[in-house]
Coordinates of C-alpha atoms in Angstrom, one line a residue:
Chain A
X7 CA 0.0 0.0 0.0
X8 CA 2.9 2.3 0.8
X9 CA 4.1 2.4 -2.8
X10 CA 0.8 3.5 -4.3
X11 CA 0.9 7.2 -4.8
X12 CA -2.2 9.2 -3.7
X13 CA -2.7 10.7 -7.1
X14 CA -1.3 9.6 -10.4
X15 CA -2.1 11.3 -13.6
X16 CA -0.9 10.2 -17.0
X17 CA -1.3 12.2 -20.2
X18 CA -4.5 13.8 -19.2
X19 CA -6.1 15.8 -22.0
X20 CA -9.4 17.7 -21.9
X21 CA -10.9 19.5 -24.8
X22 CA -13.9 21.8 -24.8
X23 CA -15.0 21.8 -28.4
X24 CA -12.0 23.3 -30.3
X25 CA -10.3 24.6 -27.1
X26 CA -7.8 22.4 -25.4
X27 CA -8.0 23.1 -21.7
X28 CA -5.2 20.7 -20.6
X29 CA -2.9 18.7 -22.8
X30 CA -0.8 15.7 -21.8
X31 CA -0.7 16.5 -18.1
X32 CA 1.2 14.0 -16.0
X33 CA 2.2 14.1 -12.4
X34 CA 2.1 12.1 -9.2
X35 CA 1.4 13.2 -5.7
X36 CA 2.6 11.0 -2.8
X37 CA 0.7 10.2 0.3
X38 CA 0.7 13.0 2.9
X39 CA 2.2 15.6 0.6
X40 CA 0.8 19.1 0.3
X41 CA 1.1 20.1 -3.3
X42 CA 0.3 23.5 -4.8
X43 CA -1.0 24.0 -8.3
X44 CA 0.2 27.2 -9.7
X45 CA -0.8 28.9 -12.9
X46 CA -2.3 32.0 -14.4
X47 CA -6.0 32.2 -14.9
X48 CA -7.2 29.8 -17.6
X49 CA -4.2 27.6 -17.3
X50 CA -6.2 24.5 -16.6
X51 CA -5.9 24.2 -12.9
X52 CA -9.6 23.9 -12.2
X53 CA -10.1 21.5 -15.1
X54 CA -7.4 19.2 -13.8
X55 CA -9.0 19.3 -10.3
X56 CA -12.4 18.7 -11.6
X57 CA -11.3 15.6 -13.5
X58 CA -9.5 14.3 -10.5
X59 CA -12.6 14.6 -8.3
X60 CA -14.6 12.7 -10.8
X61 CA -17.1 15.5 -11.8
X62 CA -15.8 15.9 -15.3
X63 CA -14.6 13.2 -17.6
X64 CA -11.3 13.6 -19.4
X65 CA -11.1 13.5 -23.2
X66 CA -8.1 11.1 -23.0
X67 CA -5.5 10.0 -20.5
X68 CA -6.0 8.4 -17.2
X69 CA -6.0 9.4 -13.5
X70 CA -5.8 7.3 -10.4
X71 CA -6.7 8.3 -6.9
X72 CA -5.0 6.0 -4.4
X73 CA -4.9 3.3 -7.0
X74 CA -8.5 3.6 -8.2
X75 CA -9.0 4.7 -11.8
X76 CA -11.2 7.8 -11.8
X77 CA -12.9 7.1 -15.1
X78 CA -13.8 3.5 -14.2
X79 CA -14.9 4.0 -10.7
X80 CA -16.0 7.5 -10.0
X81 CA -18.2 6.4 -7.2
X82 CA -15.3 5.0 -5.2
X83 CA -13.1 7.9 -6.1
X84 CA -15.7 10.4 -4.8
X85 CA -15.6 8.6 -1.5
X86 CA -11.9 9.1 -1.2
X87 CA -11.7 12.7 -2.4
X88 CA -12.9 15.8 -0.6
X89 CA -13.3 18.5 -3.1
X90 CA -13.8 22.2 -2.5
X91 CA -14.8 23.9 -5.8
X92 CA -13.8 27.3 -7.0
X93 CA -15.7 30.1 -5.2
X94 CA -16.9 27.6 -2.7
X95 CA -20.6 27.5 -3.4
X96 CA -22.8 27.0 -0.4
X97 CA -26.6 27.2 0.2
X98 CA -27.2 30.5 1.8
X99 CA -30.3 29.6 3.8
X100 CA -29.0 26.7 5.9
X101 CA -27.3 26.7 9.2
X102 CA -23.6 25.6 9.3
X103 CA -24.4 22.5 11.4
X104 CA -27.4 21.5 9.3
X105 CA -25.4 21.9 6.1
X106 CA -22.5 19.8 7.4
X107 CA -24.8 17.1 8.7
X108 CA -26.5 16.9 5.4
X109 CA -23.2 16.7 3.6
X110 CA -21.9 14.1 6.0
X111 CA -25.0 11.9 5.4
X112 CA -24.5 12.2 1.6
X113 CA -20.9 11.2 2.0
X114 CA -22.0 8.0 3.7
X115 CA -21.3 8.8 7.3
X116 CA -23.6 6.5 9.4
X117 CA -26.1 8.2 11.6
X118 CA -24.4 6.8 14.7
X119 CA -21.2 8.5 13.7
X120 CA -22.8 11.7 12.4
X121 CA -22.7 13.8 15.5
X122 CA -19.0 13.0 16.3
X123 CA -17.8 13.4 12.7
X124 CA -19.5 16.8 12.3
X125 CA -18.2 18.0 15.6
X126 CA -14.7 16.8 14.8
X127 CA -14.5 18.7 11.4
X128 CA -16.0 21.8 13.0
X129 CA -13.3 21.8 15.6
X130 CA -10.6 21.3 13.1
X131 CA -11.8 24.3 11.1
X132 CA -12.5 26.4 14.2
X133 CA -16.2 26.5 13.6
X134 CA -17.5 24.7 16.6
X135 CA -17.8 27.6 19.0
X136 CA -18.2 30.6 16.8
X137 CA -20.4 29.7 13.9
X138 CA -22.1 26.5 14.8
X139 CA -25.7 27.6 14.4
X140 CA -25.2 30.6 12.2
X141 CA -26.9 30.9 8.8
X142 CA -24.4 30.4 6.0
X143 CA -25.7 33.5 4.1
X144 CA -24.7 35.7 7.0
X145 CA -21.1 34.4 7.4
X146 CA -18.1 36.4 6.4
X147 CA -16.0 35.1 3.6
X148 CA -13.4 33.6 5.8
X149 CA -15.9 31.6 7.7
X150 CA -17.6 30.5 4.4
X151 CA -14.2 29.2 3.3
X152 CA -13.9 27.3 6.5
X153 CA -17.3 25.7 6.0
X154 CA -16.1 24.7 2.6
X155 CA -13.0 23.1 3.9
X156 CA -14.9 21.4 6.7
X157 CA -17.2 20.0 4.1
X158 CA -14.2 18.7 2.1
X159 CA -12.9 17.0 5.3
X160 CA -16.1 15.1 6.0
X161 CA -16.3 11.4 5.4
X162 CA -12.6 10.7 6.0
X163 CA -11.2 11.3 2.6
X164 CA -7.6 10.4 1.7
X165 CA -7.1 13.3 -0.6
X166 CA -8.3 16.8 -0.3
X167 CA -8.5 19.0 -3.4
X168 CA -9.1 22.7 -2.9
X169 CA -9.6 25.1 -5.7
X170 CA -8.3 28.5 -4.7
X171 CA -9.0 28.2 -1.0
X172 CA -7.6 31.6 -0.1
X173 CA -9.1 33.7 -2.8
X174 CA -10.6 37.0 -1.6
X175 CA -9.5 36.6 2.0
X176 CA -7.8 39.1 4.2
X177 CA -4.3 38.4 5.6
X178 CA -5.6 37.2 8.9
X179 CA -8.0 34.8 7.3
X180 CA -5.3 33.6 4.9
X181 CA -3.1 32.9 7.9
X182 CA -5.9 30.9 9.5
X183 CA -6.4 28.8 6.4
X184 CA -2.7 28.2 6.3
X185 CA -2.6 27.0 9.8
X186 CA -5.5 24.7 9.0
X187 CA -3.6 23.3 6.1
X188 CA -0.6 22.8 8.3
X189 CA -2.8 20.8 10.7
X190 CA -3.7 18.5 7.9
X191 CA -0.1 17.9 6.8
X192 CA 1.0 14.4 7.1
X193 CA -2.5 13.1 7.8
X194 CA -3.9 13.7 4.4
X195 CA -2.8 14.4 0.9
X196 CA -3.7 18.0 0.0
X197 CA -3.8 19.5 -3.4
X198 CA -4.5 23.2 -3.6
X199 CA -4.5 25.7 -6.4
X200 CA -3.9 29.4 -6.2
X201 CA -2.3 32.2 -8.0
X202 CA -1.4 33.9 -4.8
X203 CA 2.2 32.8 -4.8
X204 CA 3.5 33.5 -1.3
X205 CA 0.6 31.5 -0.1
X206 CA 1.6 28.4 -2.0
X207 CA 5.3 28.8 -1.1
X208 CA 4.5 28.8 2.6
X209 CA 2.0 26.0 2.8
X210 CA 3.1 23.6 0.1
X211 CA 5.8 20.9 0.1
X212 CA 5.9 20.9 -3.7
X213 CA 4.8 23.1 -6.5
X214 CA 3.4 22.2 -9.9
X215 CA 3.4 25.1 -12.3
X216 CA 1.0 24.8 -15.1
X217 CA 0.5 27.2 -18.0
X218 CA -1.6 27.0 -21.1
X219 CA -2.8 23.5 -20.2
X220 CA 0.7 22.1 -19.9
X221 CA 2.8 21.4 -16.9
X222 CA 5.8 23.7 -17.1
X223 CA 7.7 22.4 -14.2
X224 CA 7.3 20.8 -10.7
X225 CA 9.4 20.5 -7.6
X226 CA 10.1 22.2 -4.3
X227 CA 10.6 25.9 -4.4
X228 CA 14.3 25.4 -3.8
X229 CA 14.8 23.1 -6.7
X230 CA 12.8 25.4 -8.9
X231 CA 15.0 28.3 -7.9
X232 CA 18.0 26.3 -9.0
X233 CA 16.4 25.5 -12.3
X234 CA 14.9 28.8 -13.3
X235 CA 17.0 31.5 -11.5
X236 CA 20.5 30.0 -11.0
X237 CA 23.3 32.0 -9.5
X238 CA 23.6 34.0 -6.4
X239 CA 21.7 37.3 -6.2
X240 CA 22.7 40.2 -4.1
X241 CA 21.2 43.5 -3.4
X242 CA 23.7 46.2 -2.6
X243 CA 23.7 49.9 -2.0
X244 CA 26.8 51.7 -2.9
X245 CA 28.0 55.3 -3.1
X246 CA 29.6 55.5 -6.6
X247 CA 28.8 54.6 -10.1
X248 CA 27.7 51.4 -11.7
X249 CA 30.9 51.2 -13.7
X250 CA 33.1 51.6 -10.7
X251 CA 31.4 48.6 -9.0
X252 CA 31.8 46.4 -12.0
X253 CA 35.4 47.4 -12.5
X254 CA 36.2 46.8 -8.9
X255 CA 34.6 43.4 -8.9
X256 CA 36.2 42.4 -12.3
X257 CA 39.6 43.3 -10.9
X258 CA 39.2 40.7 -8.2
X259 CA 38.0 38.1 -10.8
X260 CA 34.3 38.1 -10.2
X261 CA 31.9 37.6 -13.0
X262 CA 28.9 39.7 -12.3
X263 CA 25.8 40.8 -14.1
X264 CA 23.8 43.8 -13.1
X265 CA 20.1 43.0 -13.2
X266 CA 18.7 46.1 -11.9
X267 CA 20.1 49.5 -11.1
X268 CA 18.3 52.4 -9.4
X269 CA 19.7 55.7 -8.5
X270 CA 18.9 57.0 -5.0
X271 CA 19.9 60.6 -4.3
X272 CA 22.9 61.8 -6.3
X273 CA 25.6 59.3 -5.8
X274 CA 23.9 56.4 -4.1
X275 CA 23.0 53.4 -6.2
X276 CA 20.8 50.5 -5.5
X277 CA 22.0 47.5 -7.5
X278 CA 20.7 44.0 -7.9
X279 CA 23.4 41.7 -9.3
X280 CA 23.9 38.1 -10.1
X281 CA 27.3 36.7 -9.3
X282 CA 28.7 33.4 -10.3
X283 CA 30.9 31.4 -8.0
X284 CA 31.0 28.8 -5.3
X285 CA 31.0 29.0 -1.5
X286 CA 30.2 32.1 0.5
X287 CA 30.2 34.8 -2.0
X288 CA 28.9 37.5 0.3
X289 CA 32.0 38.1 2.4
X290 CA 34.2 37.9 -0.7
X291 CA 32.2 40.6 -2.4
X292 CA 32.4 42.8 0.7
X293 CA 36.1 42.3 0.7
X294 CA 36.4 43.1 -2.9
X295 CA 34.4 46.3 -2.7
X296 CA 36.1 47.4 0.5
X297 CA 39.4 48.1 -1.2
X298 CA 37.9 49.6 -4.3
X299 CA 38.5 53.2 -5.3
X300 CA 35.6 55.5 -6.1
X301 CA 32.9 53.4 -4.5
X302 CA 31.9 52.8 -0.9
X303 CA 29.8 49.9 0.0
X304 CA 26.8 50.9 2.2
X305 CA 24.9 47.6 2.5
X306 CA 24.9 44.2 0.9
X307 CA 22.3 41.5 1.3
X308 CA 21.7 38.1 -0.4
X309 CA 18.5 37.9 -2.2
X310 CA 16.5 34.7 -2.4
X311 CA 14.2 34.8 -5.4
X312 CA 10.6 34.2 -4.3
X313 CA 8.2 32.0 -6.0
X314 CA 6.7 34.9 -7.9
X315 CA 9.9 35.4 -9.9
X316 CA 10.3 31.7 -10.5
X317 CA 6.7 31.6 -11.6
X318 CA 7.1 34.6 -14.0
X319 CA 10.3 33.1 -15.4
X320 CA 8.8 29.6 -15.8
X321 CA 5.6 30.8 -17.5
X322 CA 7.7 33.2 -19.7
X323 CA 9.9 30.3 -20.7
X324 CA 6.9 28.2 -21.6
X325 CA 5.4 31.1 -23.7
X326 CA 8.7 31.4 -25.5
X327 CA 8.8 27.7 -26.2
X328 CA 5.3 27.9 -27.7
X329 CA 6.2 31.0 -29.8
X330 CA 9.5 29.3 -30.9
X331 CA 7.8 26.2 -32.0
X332 CA 5.2 28.1 -34.0
X333 CA 8.0 30.1 -35.6
X334 CA 10.1 27.1 -36.6
X335 CA 7.3 25.3 -38.3
X336 CA 6.9 27.6 -41.3
X337 CA 10.7 27.6 -41.8
X338 CA 10.7 23.8 -41.9
X339 CA 8.0 23.8 -44.5
X340 CA 9.8 26.4 -46.6
X341 CA 13.0 24.3 -46.5
X342 CA 11.3 21.2 -47.6
Chain B
X27 CA -31.3 4.8 -2.5
X28 CA -30.2 5.9 0.9
X29 CA -29.0 9.2 -0.7
X30 CA -32.3 9.6 -2.4
X31 CA -34.1 9.8 1.0
X32 CA -31.4 12.1 2.4
X33 CA -31.8 14.4 -0.6
X34 CA -35.6 14.3 -0.4
X35 CA -35.5 15.2 3.2
X36 CA -33.3 18.1 2.4
X37 CA -35.5 19.2 -0.5
X38 CA -38.6 19.2 1.7
X39 CA -36.8 21.0 4.4
X40 CA -35.7 23.7 2.0
X41 CA -39.2 24.0 0.8
X42 CA -40.5 24.4 4.3
X43 CA -38.0 27.1 5.3
X44 CA -38.2 29.2 2.1
X45 CA -40.7 32.0 1.9
X46 CA -41.6 31.5 -1.8
X47 CA -43.2 28.2 -0.8
X48 CA -45.7 30.0 1.4
X49 CA -46.3 32.7 -1.1
X50 CA -47.1 30.2 -3.8
X51 CA -49.4 28.3 -1.5
X52 CA -51.3 31.4 -0.5
X53 CA -51.7 32.5 -4.1
X54 CA -52.7 29.1 -5.2
X55 CA -55.3 28.5 -2.5
X56 CA -56.6 32.1 -2.7
X57 CA -57.1 31.8 -6.5
X58 CA -58.6 28.3 -6.3
X59 CA -60.9 29.3 -3.4
X60 CA -62.2 32.2 -5.4
X61 CA -62.8 30.1 -8.4
X62 CA -64.6 27.4 -6.4
X63 CA -66.8 30.2 -4.8
X64 CA -67.5 31.5 -8.3
X65 CA -68.6 28.0 -9.5
X66 CA -70.9 27.6 -6.5
X67 CA -72.4 31.0 -7.2
X68 CA -73.0 30.1 -10.8
X69 CA -74.8 27.0 -9.7
X70 CA -77.2 29.0 -7.6
X71 CA -78.3 31.1 -10.6
X72 CA -78.6 28.4 -13.2
X73 CA -78.8 24.6 -12.8
X74 CA -75.7 22.9 -14.2
X75 CA -75.2 19.5 -15.6
X76 CA -72.0 18.6 -13.8
X77 CA -71.0 18.5 -10.2
X78 CA -69.2 21.4 -8.7
X79 CA -66.1 19.4 -8.1
X80 CA -66.0 18.3 -11.7
X81 CA -66.3 21.9 -12.8
X82 CA -63.7 22.9 -10.4
X83 CA -61.2 20.3 -11.6
X84 CA -61.9 21.3 -15.2
X85 CA -60.0 24.5 -14.6
X86 CA -56.9 22.6 -13.2
X87 CA -54.8 24.1 -15.9
X88 CA -55.0 27.6 -14.6
X89 CA -52.9 26.9 -11.5
X90 CA -50.7 24.3 -13.3
X91 CA -49.5 27.0 -15.7
X92 CA -48.0 29.1 -12.9
X93 CA -47.4 26.7 -10.0
X94 CA -45.5 24.1 -11.9
X95 CA -42.9 26.5 -13.4
X96 CA -42.6 28.3 -10.1
X97 CA -42.0 25.1 -8.2
X98 CA -39.6 23.5 -10.6
X99 CA -37.7 26.3 -12.2
X100 CA -35.4 26.7 -9.3
X101 CA -34.7 23.0 -8.7
X102 CA -31.7 22.3 -10.9
X103 CA -31.1 25.6 -12.8
X104 CA -30.8 27.4 -9.5
X105 CA -28.4 24.9 -8.1
X106 CA -26.4 25.0 -11.2
X107 CA -26.1 28.8 -11.3
X108 CA -25.1 28.9 -7.6
X109 CA -22.7 26.1 -8.1
X110 CA -24.1 23.8 -5.4
X111 CA -24.9 21.2 -8.1
X112 CA -21.1 20.8 -8.4
X113 CA -20.7 20.2 -4.7
X114 CA -23.5 17.7 -4.9
X115 CA -21.8 15.9 -7.7
X116 CA -18.6 15.5 -5.7
X117 CA -20.4 13.3 -3.2
X118 CA -20.9 9.6 -4.0
X119 CA -24.5 10.3 -5.1
X120 CA -26.0 9.0 -8.3
X121 CA -27.4 11.5 -10.8
X122 CA -30.6 9.6 -10.8
X123 CA -31.0 10.1 -7.1
X124 CA -30.5 13.8 -7.5
X125 CA -33.2 14.1 -10.2
X126 CA -35.6 11.8 -8.5
X127 CA -35.3 13.7 -5.2
X128 CA -35.9 17.0 -6.9
X129 CA -38.9 15.5 -8.7
X130 CA -40.3 13.9 -5.5
X131 CA -39.9 17.1 -3.5
X132 CA -41.8 19.3 -6.1
X133 CA -44.4 16.6 -6.6
X134 CA -45.1 16.2 -2.9
X135 CA -45.6 19.9 -2.6
X136 CA -47.8 20.1 -5.7
X137 CA -50.0 17.3 -4.4
X138 CA -50.2 18.8 -1.0
X139 CA -51.5 22.0 -2.6
X140 CA -54.2 20.1 -4.4
X141 CA -55.2 18.1 -1.4
X142 CA -55.6 21.4 0.5
X143 CA -58.2 22.4 -2.1
X144 CA -60.3 19.5 -0.8
X145 CA -61.0 21.8 2.2
X146 CA -63.3 24.0 -0.1
X147 CA -66.1 21.5 -0.5
X148 CA -65.6 20.4 3.1
X149 CA -66.0 24.0 4.3
X150 CA -69.0 24.6 2.1
X151 CA -70.6 21.3 3.3
X152 CA -70.1 22.3 7.0
X153 CA -71.6 25.7 6.7
X154 CA -74.4 24.8 4.2
X155 CA -75.3 21.2 4.9
X156 CA -78.5 21.2 2.9
X157 CA -77.1 22.6 -0.3
X158 CA -74.2 20.3 0.0
X159 CA -76.6 17.3 -0.2
X160 CA -78.5 19.0 -3.1
X161 CA -75.4 19.6 -5.2
X162 CA -73.6 16.4 -4.3
X163 CA -70.6 18.4 -3.2
X164 CA -68.9 15.5 -1.6
X165 CA -69.5 12.9 -4.3
X166 CA -66.7 10.4 -3.5
X167 CA -66.4 8.9 -7.0
X168 CA -65.8 12.2 -8.6
X169 CA -63.3 13.3 -5.9
X170 CA -61.3 10.1 -6.0
X171 CA -61.3 10.0 -9.8
X172 CA -60.5 13.7 -10.1
X173 CA -57.6 13.5 -7.7
X174 CA -56.3 10.3 -9.3
X175 CA -56.2 12.3 -12.5
X176 CA -54.4 15.2 -10.8
X177 CA -51.8 12.8 -9.2
X178 CA -51.2 11.2 -12.6
X179 CA -51.0 14.3 -14.7
X180 CA -48.8 15.8 -12.0
X181 CA -46.2 13.3 -12.8
X182 CA -46.0 14.5 -16.3
X183 CA -46.3 18.2 -15.5
X184 CA -43.6 18.2 -12.8
X185 CA -41.2 16.2 -14.9
X186 CA -41.7 18.7 -17.7
X187 CA -40.7 21.4 -15.2
X188 CA -37.7 19.4 -13.9
X189 CA -36.5 18.7 -17.5
X190 CA -36.8 22.3 -18.4
X191 CA -34.8 23.2 -15.3
X192 CA -32.1 20.7 -16.0
X193 CA -31.2 21.9 -19.5
X194 CA -30.4 25.5 -18.6
X195 CA -28.5 27.6 -16.1
X196 CA -31.0 30.4 -15.9
X197 CA -34.2 30.0 -13.8
X198 CA -36.0 32.5 -16.0
X199 CA -35.4 30.4 -19.1
X200 CA -36.4 27.3 -17.2
X201 CA -39.6 28.9 -16.1
X202 CA -40.5 30.1 -19.6
X203 CA -39.6 26.8 -21.1
X204 CA -41.7 24.8 -18.8
X205 CA -44.6 27.2 -19.1
X206 CA -44.6 27.0 -22.9
X207 CA -44.2 23.2 -22.9
X208 CA -47.1 22.8 -20.5
X209 CA -49.2 25.1 -22.7
X210 CA -48.5 23.0 -25.7
X211 CA -49.1 19.8 -23.9
X212 CA -52.4 20.8 -22.3
X213 CA -53.9 23.2 -24.8
X214 CA -52.2 21.8 -27.9
X215 CA -53.8 18.4 -27.2
X216 CA -57.2 19.9 -27.0
X217 CA -56.7 21.9 -30.2
X218 CA -55.6 18.7 -32.0
X219 CA -58.7 17.1 -30.8
X220 CA -60.8 20.0 -32.2
X221 CA -59.1 19.7 -35.6
X222 CA -59.6 16.0 -35.6
X223 CA -63.3 16.4 -34.9
X224 CA -63.8 19.0 -37.5
X225 CA -61.8 17.2 -40.2
X226 CA -63.8 14.0 -39.6
X227 CA -62.0 11.9 -42.2
X228 CA -58.8 11.2 -40.3
X229 CA -57.8 7.6 -40.4
X230 CA -58.6 5.6 -37.3
X231 CA -55.0 5.4 -35.9
X232 CA -54.6 9.2 -36.1
X233 CA -57.7 9.8 -34.1
X234 CA -56.6 7.1 -31.7
X235 CA -53.4 9.0 -31.2
X236 CA -55.1 12.3 -30.8
X237 CA -57.5 10.8 -28.3
X238 CA -54.5 9.5 -26.4
X239 CA -53.2 13.0 -26.0
X240 CA -56.5 14.6 -24.8
X241 CA -55.8 15.7 -21.3
X242 CA -59.2 17.2 -20.9
X243 CA -60.8 14.0 -22.1
X244 CA -58.8 12.0 -19.5
X245 CA -60.0 14.4 -16.8
X246 CA -63.6 14.0 -17.8
X247 CA -63.3 10.2 -17.8
X248 CA -61.6 10.1 -14.4
X249 CA -63.9 12.6 -12.7
X250 CA -66.9 10.5 -13.9
X251 CA -65.2 7.6 -12.1
X252 CA -63.9 5.9 -15.2
X253 CA -60.3 4.9 -14.6
X254 CA -58.6 4.1 -17.8
X255 CA -55.1 2.5 -18.1
X256 CA -54.1 4.4 -21.2
X257 CA -53.7 7.7 -19.5
X258 CA -51.8 5.9 -16.7
X259 CA -49.4 4.7 -19.3
X260 CA -49.2 8.1 -21.1
X261 CA -48.4 10.2 -18.0
X262 CA -46.0 7.8 -16.3
X263 CA -44.1 6.8 -19.4
X264 CA -43.5 10.3 -20.6
X265 CA -42.8 11.5 -17.1
X266 CA -40.1 8.7 -16.6
X267 CA -38.7 9.5 -20.1
X268 CA -38.2 13.2 -19.2
X269 CA -36.7 12.3 -15.8
X270 CA -34.3 9.9 -17.5
X271 CA -33.4 12.6 -20.0
X272 CA -32.8 15.1 -17.2
X273 CA -30.4 12.6 -15.6
X274 CA -28.5 12.3 -18.8
X275 CA -28.4 16.0 -19.2
X276 CA -26.9 16.7 -15.8
X277 CA -24.5 13.9 -16.3
X278 CA -23.2 15.5 -19.5
X279 CA -23.4 19.1 -18.4
X280 CA -22.1 18.7 -14.9

């Protein structure tokens, strides 16, 4: 059992008429992992998630949820997946506890277990004391989102799929949801989608970046950093000119590339540069700039690229690939 | 099956807590009460051939035109537009159970409304016992026959509404669609009958077919205590067909 991944997707394709929403998507998610699905709007995140939860059939390809093929046994898959759709639709005129009871019954929780199960998920999502008997239509967005997550947790699923759980929430609520996801870590496999990048970076073990219906890349945010934005980046503030800095560093044998330069006041420069080399580059750079004429180092800090930059780089690269492939085609025809 | 009962319970509960239910019930009973009163008044002035309850049931189509669309237009179209149909689909519930529970919920309410109209003759009979006997207000054969007709035709009418609601996302479109379909089914059948009668030289199978679609003819038969099996077959088979189609539609359009 240990070797069966929670989710396995192979060459999944879904077309809506002439439009291909996702094409040849393949990935696996292991048991207990928290995976973030990242992509711009219309990239195919929701489509993939809907196929995985058995609501929508795929045009071709196959998907398994804990070893069960989604297309062949959607009934069994639905028992194992807790799915929270985009925008989290809820009936406005029910009370929280009534709604959760109703959902638990539908998910096959026996009437003997009903009370305890509902109580348990309400406690996990922090609903038990505050919003137990409130009417859903009167709840704030954060609470509605929690009700949606509580609903997804009902019936002991192995996999939880959440489509944009933090959309439209304020920072406090986002933090609450993040804590909630942290609580689930290890117990359940969680797949969530978002285009709020810091969110994914903080709560997910692994990131899958998807663009234009294809998977661009996947991995931990560290490995993605290595792949898409290699080299060490530093932010420094110097009193002097751009040229004096590059000259001073070149004299000591550093290969640097200035990515960004911004003049503050008359002589003070804010620079972002990318340096190549091994080991602790920071102290070496400080030493190199210390002895340099015409420039005084005021501050230097290493800069770790955040997921946003990785994401922009990765999606840009995938765009370029698409454009390149469309450019090369006519050339090939012309040659032949 | 278990899920069907859970969903049905949910449906009925939602009907009970939503204000439109009570508005529809008040409008329906107010209108029907007024019409019943008008029929009784008419009978005072001039002697009539048929019983008051038969005359009353003959205008069943007036409330059907507005109650059925109002009752059913929200059922699936509303859930689809709010997105709760999606969440329903993520549970291990069969599509058929969803459709059947929607149907059963609306049908139960529809029949409860009609059963409530039985209070009109009862009230009239309590306050005017002598005229009740004279007019045969509580003739059991007509009442049983008439209500069997209502129960049967209700299957068809409600499933038309459910089907209309299942194929669209907008409640308004669903309401219009079920209204026009009901109009065609109820009035169109009658018109076909009129044409068939005036033409006179239709071959026998065509007139058989036309007779088969005569909803008013069915009503007359039933309210005279003649319970025919052909209307049984007509209403239940078409009703089941429409519910089956609705199941396929929500499966495809999930």
